[in-house]
């Protein structure tokens, strides 16, 4: 949303943000005044910084040191006052965007962090990881509230619904999944195929599909595998 706001209301002039390190992620603050970037240098662990710039002038405001490996994800809280970051050191870190001080370190993942998100209320956060899990956090306490498991390869992204009740995630297993945040349960799994067809499957086995999508689906009963045609009326 911040990116769209800046496209619709761009800075008064073009700014260039100079650096000499690898760029893993960059994001405008929701108020459009600053831009944060996650930078790492493969040969110098002391150059693992989040950098914060003035969005209008391109001037570097401050650096945020603390991560011990590549910084791979970051996002602002809705009030633009804090930054949440994740890295290949398997940690999440919450920063004061005004002072540059680290407020909390959130531990729990056993693999690099691939994406982070913060709810519209600013109270909760999501983190997606190479450990195939997604975790829900309370930002005020730093407490882990829920772990979501189901993806069979590392999770690329996780986002809150606007009302904060649901989450959608994507992963390298080729699926998009919708989750209930309160229960921690998966609601549906969406699979897209290269031919443009798709299937939506519930954990109970019920499905919907594009006109040709069901051809990709079989049913296993014990050691026997059957075409979905045999069960279409029961599960569609």
mmCIF file of N, CA and C in Angstrom, residues 20-77:
data_model
loop_
_atom_site.group_PDB
_atom_site.id
_atom_site.type_symbol
_atom_site.label_atom_id
_atom_site.label_comp_id
_atom_site.label_asym_id
_atom_site.label_seq_id
_atom_site.Cartn_x
_atom_site.Cartn_y
_atom_site.Cartn_z
ATOM 1 N N UNK A 20 26.756 0.474 -1.846
ATOM 2 C CA UNK A 20 27.719 -0.400 -2.507
ATOM 3 C C UNK A 20 27.545 -1.847 -2.077
ATOM 4 N N UNK A 21 26.407 -2.158 -1.458
ATOM 5 C CA UNK A 21 26.165 -3.498 -0.944
ATOM 6 C C UNK A 21 24.985 -4.149 -1.660
ATOM 7 N N UNK A 22 24.755 -5.421 -1.351
ATOM 8 C CA UNK A 22 23.640 -6.147 -1.944
ATOM 9 C C UNK A 22 22.316 -5.642 -1.363
ATOM 10 N N UNK A 23 21.332 -5.444 -2.239
ATOM 11 C CA UNK A 23 20.020 -4.976 -1.808
ATOM 12 C C UNK A 23 19.063 -6.177 -1.773
ATOM 13 N N UNK A 24 18.506 -6.456 -0.616
ATOM 14 C CA UNK A 24 17.592 -7.583 -0.467
ATOM 15 C C UNK A 24 16.139 -7.141 -0.414
ATOM 16 N N UNK A 25 15.880 -5.946 0.069
ATOM 17 C CA UNK A 25 14.509 -5.489 0.212
ATOM 18 C C UNK A 25 14.516 -3.978 0.409
ATOM 19 N N UNK A 26 13.462 -3.299 -0.030
ATOM 20 C CA UNK A 26 13.323 -1.862 0.195
ATOM 21 C C UNK A 26 11.849 -1.519 0.250
ATOM 22 N N UNK A 27 11.491 -0.566 1.106
ATOM 23 C CA UNK A 27 10.081 -0.221 1.269
ATOM 24 C C UNK A 27 9.928 1.213 1.748
ATOM 25 N N UNK A 28 8.931 1.916 1.191
ATOM 26 C CA UNK A 28 8.580 3.242 1.674
ATOM 27 C C UNK A 28 7.801 3.126 2.976
ATOM 28 N N UNK A 29 7.957 4.097 3.848
ATOM 29 C CA UNK A 29 7.130 4.174 5.053
ATOM 30 C C UNK A 29 5.710 4.534 4.640
ATOM 31 N N UNK A 30 4.697 4.122 5.414
ATOM 32 C CA UNK A 30 3.315 4.439 5.055
ATOM 33 C C UNK A 30 3.040 5.937 4.899
ATOM 34 N N UNK A 31 3.757 6.783 5.655
ATOM 35 C CA UNK A 31 3.548 8.227 5.513
ATOM 36 C C UNK A 31 4.298 8.824 4.330
ATOM 37 N N UNK A 32 5.092 8.002 3.624
ATOM 38 C CA UNK A 32 5.791 8.443 2.425
ATOM 39 C C UNK A 32 7.006 9.310 2.659
ATOM 40 N N UNK A 33 7.408 9.509 3.917
ATOM 41 C CA UNK A 33 8.506 10.427 4.212
ATOM 42 C C UNK A 33 9.881 9.776 4.141
ATOM 43 N N UNK A 34 9.950 8.485 4.383
ATOM 44 C CA UNK A 34 11.246 7.797 4.402
ATOM 45 C C UNK A 34 11.183 6.520 3.578
ATOM 46 N N UNK A 35 12.347 5.975 3.299
ATOM 47 C CA UNK A 35 12.453 4.676 2.650
ATOM 48 C C UNK A 35 13.510 3.874 3.376
ATOM 49 N N UNK A 36 13.197 2.616 3.672
ATOM 50 C CA UNK A 36 14.142 1.730 4.347
ATOM 51 C C UNK A 36 14.611 0.664 3.376
ATOM 52 N N UNK A 37 15.872 0.293 3.484
ATOM 53 C CA UNK A 37 16.427 -0.745 2.634
ATOM 54 C C UNK A 37 17.228 -1.736 3.450
ATOM 55 N N UNK A 38 17.148 -3.006 3.074
ATOM 56 C CA UNK A 38 17.927 -4.064 3.728
ATOM 57 C C UNK A 38 19.157 -4.349 2.882
ATOM 58 N N UNK A 39 20.315 -4.129 3.472
ATOM 59 C CA UNK A 39 21.568 -4.264 2.732
ATOM 60 C C UNK A 39 22.518 -5.201 3.464
ATOM 61 N N UNK A 40 23.270 -5.936 2.687
ATOM 62 C CA UNK A 40 24.257 -6.845 3.241
ATOM 63 C C UNK A 40 25.456 -6.888 2.316
ATOM 64 N N UNK A 41 26.618 -7.167 2.896
ATOM 65 C CA UNK A 41 27.845 -7.295 2.116
ATOM 66 C C UNK A 41 28.436 -8.666 2.395
ATOM 67 N N UNK A 42 28.575 -9.462 1.345
ATOM 68 C CA UNK A 42 28.965 -10.856 1.518
ATOM 69 C C UNK A 42 30.345 -11.021 2.143
ATOM 70 N N UNK A 43 31.222 -10.025 1.995
ATOM 71 C CA UNK A 43 32.578 -10.167 2.511
ATOM 72 C C UNK A 43 32.830 -9.399 3.804
ATOM 73 N N UNK A 44 31.796 -8.764 4.329
ATOM 74 C CA UNK A 44 32.008 -7.934 5.517
ATOM 75 C C UNK A 44 30.780 -8.000 6.423
ATOM 76 N N UNK A 45 30.801 -8.879 7.435
ATOM 77 C CA UNK A 45 29.649 -8.994 8.335
ATOM 78 C C UNK A 45 29.329 -7.722 9.100
ATOM 79 N N UNK A 46 30.279 -6.779 9.169
ATOM 80 C CA UNK A 46 30.021 -5.519 9.855
ATOM 81 C C UNK A 46 29.186 -4.563 9.008
ATOM 82 N N UNK A 47 28.880 -4.952 7.773
ATOM 83 C CA UNK A 47 28.078 -4.111 6.885
ATOM 84 C C UNK A 47 26.689 -4.707 6.678
ATOM 85 N N UNK A 48 26.150 -5.278 7.745
ATOM 86 C CA UNK A 48 24.791 -5.807 7.724
ATOM 87 C C UNK A 48 23.877 -4.765 8.347
ATOM 88 N N UNK A 49 23.360 -3.876 7.515
ATOM 89 C CA UNK A 49 22.588 -2.743 8.011
ATOM 90 C C UNK A 49 21.220 -2.660 7.351
ATOM 91 N N UNK A 50 20.258 -2.117 8.093
ATOM 92 C CA UNK A 50 19.091 -1.507 7.476
ATOM 93 C C UNK A 50 19.439 -0.033 7.356
ATOM 94 N N UNK A 51 19.189 0.546 6.210
ATOM 95 C CA UNK A 51 19.457 1.967 6.006
ATOM 96 C C UNK A 51 18.140 2.696 5.835
ATOM 97 N N UNK A 52 18.030 3.867 6.410
ATOM 98 C CA UNK A 52 16.827 4.687 6.334
ATOM 99 C C UNK A 52 17.171 6.003 5.658
ATOM 100 N N UNK A 53 16.431 6.339 4.592
ATOM 101 C CA UNK A 53 16.673 7.561 3.836
ATOM 102 C C UNK A 53 15.478 8.513 3.914
ATOM 103 N N UNK A 54 15.752 9.776 3.708
ATOM 104 C CA UNK A 54 14.711 10.757 3.460
ATOM 105 C C UNK A 54 14.226 10.525 2.027
ATOM 106 N N UNK A 55 12.926 10.278 1.856
ATOM 107 C CA UNK A 55 12.397 9.912 0.540
ATOM 108 C C UNK A 55 12.461 11.048 -0.466
ATOM 109 N N UNK A 56 12.477 12.289 -0.013
ATOM 110 C CA UNK A 56 12.497 13.431 -0.927
ATOM 111 C C UNK A 56 13.898 13.832 -1.342
ATOM 112 N N UNK A 57 14.837 13.762 -0.413
ATOM 113 C CA UNK A 57 16.185 14.235 -0.713
ATOM 114 C C UNK A 57 17.166 13.118 -1.039
ATOM 115 N N UNK A 58 16.842 11.885 -0.646
ATOM 116 C CA UNK A 58 17.775 10.782 -0.833
ATOM 117 C C UNK A 58 18.876 10.765 0.204
ATOM 118 N N UNK A 59 18.794 11.625 1.218
ATOM 119 C CA UNK A 59 19.825 11.701 2.254
ATOM 120 C C UNK A 59 19.679 10.544 3.239
ATOM 121 N N UNK A 60 20.817 9.911 3.544
ATOM 122 C CA UNK A 60 20.824 8.835 4.525
ATOM 123 C C UNK A 60 20.591 9.412 5.914
ATOM 124 N N UNK A 61 19.572 8.902 6.598
ATOM 125 C CA UNK A 61 19.232 9.393 7.934
ATOM 126 C C UNK A 61 19.994 8.623 9.002
ATOM 127 N N UNK A 62 19.941 7.281 8.932
ATOM 128 C CA UNK A 62 20.658 6.467 9.921
ATOM 129 C C UNK A 62 20.762 5.025 9.442
ATOM 130 N N UNK A 63 21.597 4.263 10.165
ATOM 131 C CA UNK A 63 21.752 2.833 9.922
ATOM 132 C C UNK A 63 21.285 2.061 11.148
ATOM 133 N N UNK A 64 20.845 0.831 10.906
ATOM 134 C CA UNK A 64 20.362 -0.031 11.978
ATOM 135 C C UNK A 64 21.204 -1.312 11.989
ATOM 136 N N UNK A 65 22.264 -1.382 12.771
ATOM 137 C CA UNK A 65 23.058 -2.605 12.851
ATOM 138 C C UNK A 65 22.481 -3.561 13.893
ATOM 139 N N UNK A 66 22.708 -4.872 13.707
ATOM 140 C CA UNK A 66 22.225 -5.834 14.686
ATOM 141 C C UNK A 66 22.119 -7.243 14.140
ATOM 142 N N UNK A 67 21.603 -7.386 12.917
ATOM 143 C CA UNK A 67 21.530 -8.713 12.324
ATOM 144 C C UNK A 67 22.933 -9.274 12.112
ATOM 145 N N UNK A 68 23.058 -10.590 12.201
ATOM 146 C CA UNK A 68 24.364 -11.231 12.062
ATOM 147 C C UNK A 68 24.507 -11.985 10.743
ATOM 148 N N UNK A 69 23.500 -11.913 9.889
ATOM 149 C CA UNK A 69 23.566 -12.509 8.552
ATOM 150 C C UNK A 69 22.685 -11.659 7.649
ATOM 151 N N UNK A 70 22.643 -12.013 6.360
ATOM 152 C CA UNK A 70 21.886 -11.221 5.395
ATOM 153 C C UNK A 70 20.511 -10.829 5.916
ATOM 154 N N UNK A 71 20.119 -9.573 5.702
ATOM 155 C CA UNK A 71 18.795 -9.068 6.050
ATOM 156 C C UNK A 71 17.919 -9.242 4.811
ATOM 157 N N UNK A 72 16.897 -10.076 4.906
ATOM 158 C CA UNK A 72 16.152 -10.494 3.723
ATOM 159 C C UNK A 72 14.736 -9.945 3.628
ATOM 160 N N UNK A 73 14.216 -9.335 4.697
ATOM 161 C CA UNK A 73 12.832 -8.846 4.675
ATOM 162 C C UNK A 73 12.672 -7.701 5.656
ATOM 163 N N UNK A 74 11.807 -6.760 5.319
ATOM 164 C CA UNK A 74 11.492 -5.682 6.262
ATOM 165 C C UNK A 74 10.166 -5.043 5.897
ATOM 166 N N UNK A 75 9.556 -4.408 6.886
ATOM 167 C CA UNK A 75 8.329 -3.645 6.674
ATOM 168 C C UNK A 75 8.155 -2.645 7.812
ATOM 169 N N UNK A 76 7.398 -1.591 7.556
ATOM 170 C CA UNK A 76 7.092 -0.580 8.572
ATOM 171 C C UNK A 76 5.787 -0.929 9.292
ATOM 172 N N UNK A 77 5.653 -0.446 10.518
ATOM 173 C CA UNK A 77 4.357 -0.454 11.175
ATOM 174 C C UNK A 77 3.491 0.622 10.512
#
